[in-house]
Amino acid sequence: SSNKNTRTSHTTSTIIISIMSSIYSAAFLLLIPTLAASMHCPGGLKCHHGGQCAMGDKDYSLDLASRLNPDIPWLEQLNINGEHCVHCDDGWGGIDCGRRYEECDLGDPLAPLCFNGGVCFKEGINGQTNGFEYMCDCSKAGRDTGV
């Protein structure tokens, strides 16, 4: 009988240890995105949202192709201390991957990008292409750096 109680106690302990180990592992995995959310470059620039450090001037056409309006003021900044960030997560851009944007239609190269918290909406149908026409609702937009 005591041998049976010892086995039960050992089995119960093993189950509790296994559960606790799973909980600690899950908690650690939840921390990984927080820890990896930004990267510090050697010159001091901090890359956010999956961005990786690169040297020289940023080429915005690599991030967002030709869909950017050249009148966007932050496009004028090409580096900070000779550094910029590349490979930003989807929906993020800028010199440090800290500028949020929304792509209105991934499949339509003419569809706009909405910045600073602006939201895409379908305005109607284009009679020439039969595709949707999009606009950005900027009524709630602000100086959103998203960082």
XYZ file of C-alpha atoms in Angstrom:
147
model
C 0.000 0.000 0.000
C 2.816 2.440 0.847
C 4.534 1.475 -2.420
C 1.334 2.386 -4.295
C 1.135 5.749 -2.451
C 4.785 6.451 -3.330
C 4.088 5.761 -7.030
C 0.974 7.964 -6.934
C 2.894 10.725 -5.194
C 5.745 10.428 -7.709
C 3.284 10.489 -10.650
C 1.488 13.511 -9.176
C 4.817 15.318 -8.667
C 5.853 14.540 -12.241
C 2.557 15.901 -13.584
C 2.840 19.082 -11.479
C 6.444 19.628 -12.603
C 5.424 19.071 -16.236
C 2.544 21.560 -15.937
C 4.741 24.169 -14.233
C 7.425 23.691 -16.878
C 4.821 24.253 -19.602
C 3.548 27.404 -17.880
C 7.075 28.835 -17.521
C 7.864 27.978 -21.161
C 4.678 29.682 -22.342
C 5.448 32.762 -20.235
C 8.962 32.938 -21.701
C 7.603 32.648 -25.253
C 5.232 35.529 -24.545
C 8.216 37.670 -23.544
C 10.237 36.946 -26.687
C 8.308 39.373 -28.973
C 8.702 42.076 -26.319
C 12.428 41.463 -26.043
C 12.902 41.250 -29.809
C 10.580 44.153 -30.638
C 13.468 46.547 -31.203
C 17.116 46.342 -32.188
C 19.814 48.836 -31.265
C 22.244 49.678 -34.050
C 25.939 50.431 -33.342
C 25.490 54.162 -34.083
C 22.542 54.537 -31.705
C 19.520 54.117 -34.016
C 16.795 51.873 -32.595
C 14.919 49.723 -35.146
C 11.330 48.867 -34.167
C 8.796 46.305 -35.436
C 11.174 43.672 -36.764
C 13.524 46.159 -38.426
C 17.181 45.331 -38.878
C 20.106 47.752 -38.915
C 21.669 48.820 -42.202
C 24.285 51.418 -43.093
C 23.909 54.302 -45.539
C 20.807 55.965 -46.920
C 17.390 54.305 -46.861
C 15.843 53.477 -50.224
C 12.108 53.748 -49.547
C 11.278 52.205 -52.913
C 12.492 48.863 -51.532
C 9.943 49.006 -48.710
C 6.876 50.375 -50.424
C 7.769 50.283 -54.125
C 6.518 53.321 -56.023
C 3.382 53.726 -53.900
C 4.732 56.600 -51.836
C 3.889 60.188 -52.486
C 7.170 62.154 -52.531
C 5.466 64.951 -50.557
C 5.467 62.907 -47.329
C 7.839 64.916 -45.092
C 9.484 61.994 -43.306
C 10.672 60.581 -46.627
C 13.283 63.335 -46.713
C 15.201 61.713 -43.855
C 17.394 58.971 -45.311
C 19.536 58.044 -42.303
C 20.362 58.814 -38.688
C 24.083 58.772 -37.928
C 24.563 56.892 -41.200
C 22.103 54.157 -40.255
C 18.584 53.146 -41.197
C 16.345 50.104 -40.672
C 15.288 47.536 -43.269
C 12.883 44.569 -43.334
C 10.218 46.258 -41.197
C 7.186 44.153 -40.279
C 4.194 44.565 -42.594
C 2.391 47.826 -41.912
C 5.497 49.615 -40.604
C 8.037 51.811 -42.374
C 10.231 54.845 -41.992
C 13.847 55.323 -41.046
C 13.383 53.295 -37.812
C 10.334 51.141 -38.756
C 8.294 53.331 -36.428
C 5.801 54.754 -38.948
C 2.524 52.873 -39.162
C 0.700 52.602 -42.471
C -2.198 50.682 -43.957
C -2.156 49.313 -47.491
C -5.603 49.693 -49.027
C -5.233 46.819 -51.498
C -2.124 44.634 -51.665
C -3.022 43.472 -55.169
C -3.528 46.946 -56.637
C -0.321 48.950 -57.139
C -2.411 52.109 -57.643
C -4.259 51.794 -54.329
C -3.092 54.341 -51.760
C -1.266 53.842 -48.491
C -2.785 55.514 -45.433
C -0.403 56.921 -42.833
C -0.543 58.287 -39.285
C -3.584 56.268 -38.274
C -5.575 56.980 -41.440
C -7.919 54.153 -42.443
C -8.600 52.877 -45.975
C -12.129 52.756 -47.290
C -13.624 51.810 -50.647
C -14.980 54.860 -52.380
C -16.483 53.139 -55.401
C -15.657 51.246 -58.591
C -13.218 52.526 -61.209
C -15.054 52.424 -64.557
C -11.853 51.865 -66.552
C -10.298 49.080 -64.478
C -13.436 47.694 -62.778
C -11.367 47.676 -59.582
C -12.160 49.519 -56.387
C -11.284 53.161 -55.831
C -9.865 53.783 -52.370
C -9.542 56.809 -50.152
C -7.900 57.352 -46.789
C -10.126 58.514 -43.968
C -7.758 60.754 -42.044
C -10.349 62.126 -39.632
C -8.723 60.257 -36.727
C -5.162 60.460 -38.016
C -2.483 62.237 -36.094
C 1.260 62.418 -35.803
C 1.481 58.671 -35.275
C 4.965 57.291 -35.018
C 3.603 54.031 -33.664
C 6.700 53.326 -31.596
